[in-house]
Amino acid sequence: MLGGMGGMGGTGDTEGKAPDPDARNREIWERDAPKYDGWMRTFDRLMVRDGRAWLTSRARGRILEVAVGTGLNLPFYAKGSDLTGVDLSPAMLERARTRAADLGTGITLSEASATQLPFLDASFDTVVCALALCCIPDDRAAVAEMNRVLRPGGTLLLLDHVIGGNFAVRTGQRLIEPLMLSLAADHQTRRPLRLLPEAGFTVSERDRYRLGVIERVAAVKDGGRAL
């Protein structure tokens, strides 16, 4: 965004820096933040159903929500939960702060990439990520970061739209995927469940519904005892 402000001699102060892999996604969510809640009301009603309540009811201890967005999960957490949330987009975070204040929910919010979480190893008992791994450029790296910040025996809770459960649905998803990637960097054919064993998780619960397009997963980080 500062390309027109290069320094003297044409080298600029960004010389040698790698491109920001999150730049495009940040621009998308900054652009779409004002419309996001309206879109999600329809998607939640038709597709997600009770998915947010399922996810948050399993959260315990010190909780991190990755890609917290506008805070649509906040009303579903138990009162008094110890909450931290991160998101790539300042505009989405501003809406999350407003929602938290309206609800009287205490939460620490900060701007961060899902693939570079600003927390020490084993900082959280639960990590929650809802409807975000479909859009994060490097979903494998994001899951690895979630594992890193969880204590051994901590719980990872995922909710996302995934590749469907039958041929017709999968075919439709593959057809629309190029358009959705162009418009919103939104992958239609991912399935985060497949990333969990190699990242050091053991799946404890999983459920698919809405023709297999919505999947919710609870997994435990290897090496400790679950809460």
PDB file of N, CA, C and O in Angstrom, residues 191-216:
ATOM      1  N   ARG A 191     -10.679 -29.274   3.824  1.00  0.00           N
ATOM      2  CA  ARG A 191     -11.242 -30.013   4.952  1.00  0.00           C
ATOM      3  C   ARG A 191     -10.219 -30.028   6.077  1.00  0.00           C
ATOM      4  O   ARG A 191      -9.313 -30.874   6.128  1.00  0.00           O
ATOM      5  N   PRO A 192     -10.321 -29.084   7.024  1.00  0.00           N
ATOM      6  CA  PRO A 192      -9.318 -28.956   8.092  1.00  0.00           C
ATOM      7  C   PRO A 192      -9.089 -30.227   8.895  1.00  0.00           C
ATOM      8  O   PRO A 192      -7.975 -30.439   9.399  1.00  0.00           O
ATOM      9  N   LEU A 193     -10.111 -31.068   9.018  1.00  0.00           N
ATOM     10  CA  LEU A 193      -9.969 -32.311   9.770  1.00  0.00           C
ATOM     11  C   LEU A 193      -8.740 -33.097   9.329  1.00  0.00           C
ATOM     12  O   LEU A 193      -8.046 -33.711  10.155  1.00  0.00           O
ATOM     13  N   ARG A 194      -8.452 -33.071   8.046  1.00  0.00           N
ATOM     14  CA  ARG A 194      -7.351 -33.869   7.497  1.00  0.00           C
ATOM     15  C   ARG A 194      -5.979 -33.361   7.949  1.00  0.00           C
ATOM     16  O   ARG A 194      -4.990 -34.092   7.868  1.00  0.00           O
ATOM     17  N   LEU A 195      -5.919 -32.128   8.393  1.00  0.00           N
ATOM     18  CA  LEU A 195      -4.641 -31.546   8.815  1.00  0.00           C
ATOM     19  C   LEU A 195      -4.285 -31.876  10.264  1.00  0.00           C
ATOM     20  O   LEU A 195      -3.138 -31.689  10.671  1.00  0.00           O
ATOM     21  N   LEU A 196      -5.248 -32.345  11.035  1.00  0.00           N
ATOM     22  CA  LEU A 196      -5.062 -32.417  12.485  1.00  0.00           C
ATOM     23  C   LEU A 196      -4.087 -33.492  12.953  1.00  0.00           C
ATOM     24  O   LEU A 196      -3.244 -33.211  13.820  1.00  0.00           O
ATOM     25  N   PRO A 197      -4.149 -34.722  12.439  1.00  0.00           N
ATOM     26  CA  PRO A 197      -3.207 -35.729  12.958  1.00  0.00           C
ATOM     27  C   PRO A 197      -1.748 -35.335  12.780  1.00  0.00           C
ATOM     28  O   PRO A 197      -0.950 -35.474  13.711  1.00  0.00           O
ATOM     29  N   GLU A 198      -1.379 -34.811  11.606  1.00  0.00           N
ATOM     30  CA  GLU A 198       0.027 -34.462  11.378  1.00  0.00           C
ATOM     31  C   GLU A 198       0.445 -33.235  12.184  1.00  0.00           C
ATOM     32  O   GLU A 198       1.640 -33.011  12.422  1.00  0.00           O
ATOM     33  N   ALA A 199      -0.534 -32.434  12.621  1.00  0.00           N
ATOM     34  CA  ALA A 199      -0.230 -31.253  13.432  1.00  0.00           C
ATOM     35  C   ALA A 199      -0.123 -31.583  14.917  1.00  0.00           C
ATOM     36  O   ALA A 199       0.192 -30.701  15.720  1.00  0.00           O
ATOM     37  N   GLY A 200      -0.424 -32.822  15.300  1.00  0.00           N
ATOM     38  CA  GLY A 200      -0.278 -33.219  16.696  1.00  0.00           C
ATOM     39  C   GLY A 200      -1.569 -33.205  17.488  1.00  0.00           C
ATOM     40  O   GLY A 200      -1.555 -32.973  18.701  1.00  0.00           O
ATOM     41  N   PHE A 201      -2.703 -33.477  16.810  1.00  0.00           N
ATOM     42  CA  PHE A 201      -4.000 -33.514  17.474  1.00  0.00           C
ATOM     43  C   PHE A 201      -4.645 -34.887  17.329  1.00  0.00           C
ATOM     44  O   PHE A 201      -4.454 -35.584  16.323  1.00  0.00           O
ATOM     45  N   THR A 202      -5.432 -35.256  18.335  1.00  0.00           N
ATOM     46  CA  THR A 202      -6.286 -36.434  18.278  1.00  0.00           C
ATOM     47  C   THR A 202      -7.736 -35.968  18.287  1.00  0.00           C
ATOM     48  O   THR A 202      -8.155 -35.246  19.199  1.00  0.00           O
ATOM     49  N   VAL A 203      -8.488 -36.328  17.265  1.00  0.00           N
ATOM     50  CA  VAL A 203      -9.882 -35.894  17.151  1.00  0.00           C
ATOM     51  C   VAL A 203     -10.727 -36.625  18.185  1.00  0.00           C
ATOM     52  O   VAL A 203     -10.690 -37.856  18.289  1.00  0.00           O
ATOM     53  N   SER A 204     -11.498 -35.865  18.963  1.00  0.00           N
ATOM     54  CA  SER A 204     -12.369 -36.455  19.981  1.00  0.00           C
ATOM     55  C   SER A 204     -13.841 -36.416  19.598  1.00  0.00           C
ATOM     56  O   SER A 204     -14.620 -37.267  20.031  1.00  0.00           O
ATOM     57  N   GLU A 205     -14.228 -35.437  18.794  1.00  0.00           N
ATOM     58  CA  GLU A 205     -15.609 -35.335  18.297  1.00  0.00           C
ATOM     59  C   GLU A 205     -15.583 -34.749  16.897  1.00  0.00           C
ATOM     60  O   GLU A 205     -14.772 -33.861  16.605  1.00  0.00           O
ATOM     61  N   ARG A 206     -16.487 -35.222  16.061  1.00  0.00           N
ATOM     62  CA  ARG A 206     -16.666 -34.600  14.749  1.00  0.00           C
ATOM     63  C   ARG A 206     -18.081 -34.849  14.266  1.00  0.00           C
ATOM     64  O   ARG A 206     -18.692 -35.868  14.580  1.00  0.00           O
ATOM     65  N   ASP A 207     -18.564 -33.906  13.479  1.00  0.00           N
ATOM     66  CA  ASP A 207     -19.950 -33.989  13.012  1.00  0.00           C
ATOM     67  C   ASP A 207     -20.057 -33.202  11.709  1.00  0.00           C
ATOM     68  O   ASP A 207     -19.570 -32.067  11.622  1.00  0.00           O
ATOM     69  N   ARG A 208     -20.678 -33.818  10.698  1.00  0.00           N
ATOM     70  CA  ARG A 208     -20.933 -33.133   9.428  1.00  0.00           C
ATOM     71  C   ARG A 208     -22.432 -33.078   9.195  1.00  0.00           C
ATOM     72  O   ARG A 208     -23.156 -34.027   9.484  1.00  0.00           O
ATOM     73  N   TYR A 209     -22.894 -31.961   8.632  1.00  0.00           N
ATOM     74  CA  TYR A 209     -24.321 -31.813   8.333  1.00  0.00           C
ATOM     75  C   TYR A 209     -24.502 -30.855   7.166  1.00  0.00           C
ATOM     76  O   TYR A 209     -23.517 -30.349   6.628  1.00  0.00           O
ATOM     77  N   ARG A 210     -25.738 -30.644   6.769  1.00  0.00           N
ATOM     78  CA  ARG A 210     -26.047 -29.835   5.585  1.00  0.00           C
ATOM     79  C   ARG A 210     -25.294 -30.398   4.366  1.00  0.00           C
ATOM     80  O   ARG A 210     -24.483 -29.750   3.743  1.00  0.00           O
ATOM     81  N   LEU A 211     -25.638 -31.677   4.031  1.00  0.00           N
ATOM     82  CA  LEU A 211     -25.023 -32.390   2.908  1.00  0.00           C
ATOM     83  C   LEU A 211     -23.508 -32.519   3.057  1.00  0.00           C
ATOM     84  O   LEU A 211     -22.778 -32.623   2.074  1.00  0.00           O
ATOM     85  N   GLY A 212     -23.051 -32.520   4.293  1.00  0.00           N
ATOM     86  CA  GLY A 212     -21.633 -32.669   4.577  1.00  0.00           C
ATOM     87  C   GLY A 212     -20.820 -31.418   4.368  1.00  0.00           C
ATOM     88  O   GLY A 212     -19.594 -31.447   4.502  1.00  0.00           O
ATOM     89  N   VAL A 213     -21.473 -30.296   4.088  1.00  0.00           N
ATOM     90  CA  VAL A 213     -20.758 -29.055   3.786  1.00  0.00           C
ATOM     91  C   VAL A 213     -20.284 -28.348   5.050  1.00  0.00           C
ATOM     92  O   VAL A 213     -19.282 -27.630   5.028  1.00  0.00           O
ATOM     93  N   ILE A 214     -20.981 -28.523   6.158  1.00  0.00           N
ATOM     94  CA  ILE A 214     -20.572 -27.931   7.425  1.00  0.00           C
ATOM     95  C   ILE A 214     -19.989 -29.036   8.314  1.00  0.00           C
ATOM     96  O   ILE A 214     -20.598 -30.094   8.488  1.00  0.00           O
ATOM     97  N   GLU A 215     -18.808 -28.770   8.845  1.00  0.00           N
ATOM     98  CA  GLU A 215     -18.172 -29.744   9.729  1.00  0.00           C
ATOM     99  C   GLU A 215     -17.693 -29.049  10.994  1.00  0.00           C
ATOM    100  O   GLU A 215     -17.112 -27.967  10.936  1.00  0.00           O
ATOM    101  N   ARG A 216     -17.961 -29.683  12.122  1.00  0.00           N
ATOM    102  CA  ARG A 216     -17.485 -29.171  13.412  1.00  0.00           C
ATOM    103  C   ARG A 216     -16.664 -30.274  14.069  1.00  0.00           C
ATOM    104  O   ARG A 216     -17.018 -31.456  14.033  1.00  0.00           O
TER     105      ARG A 216
END
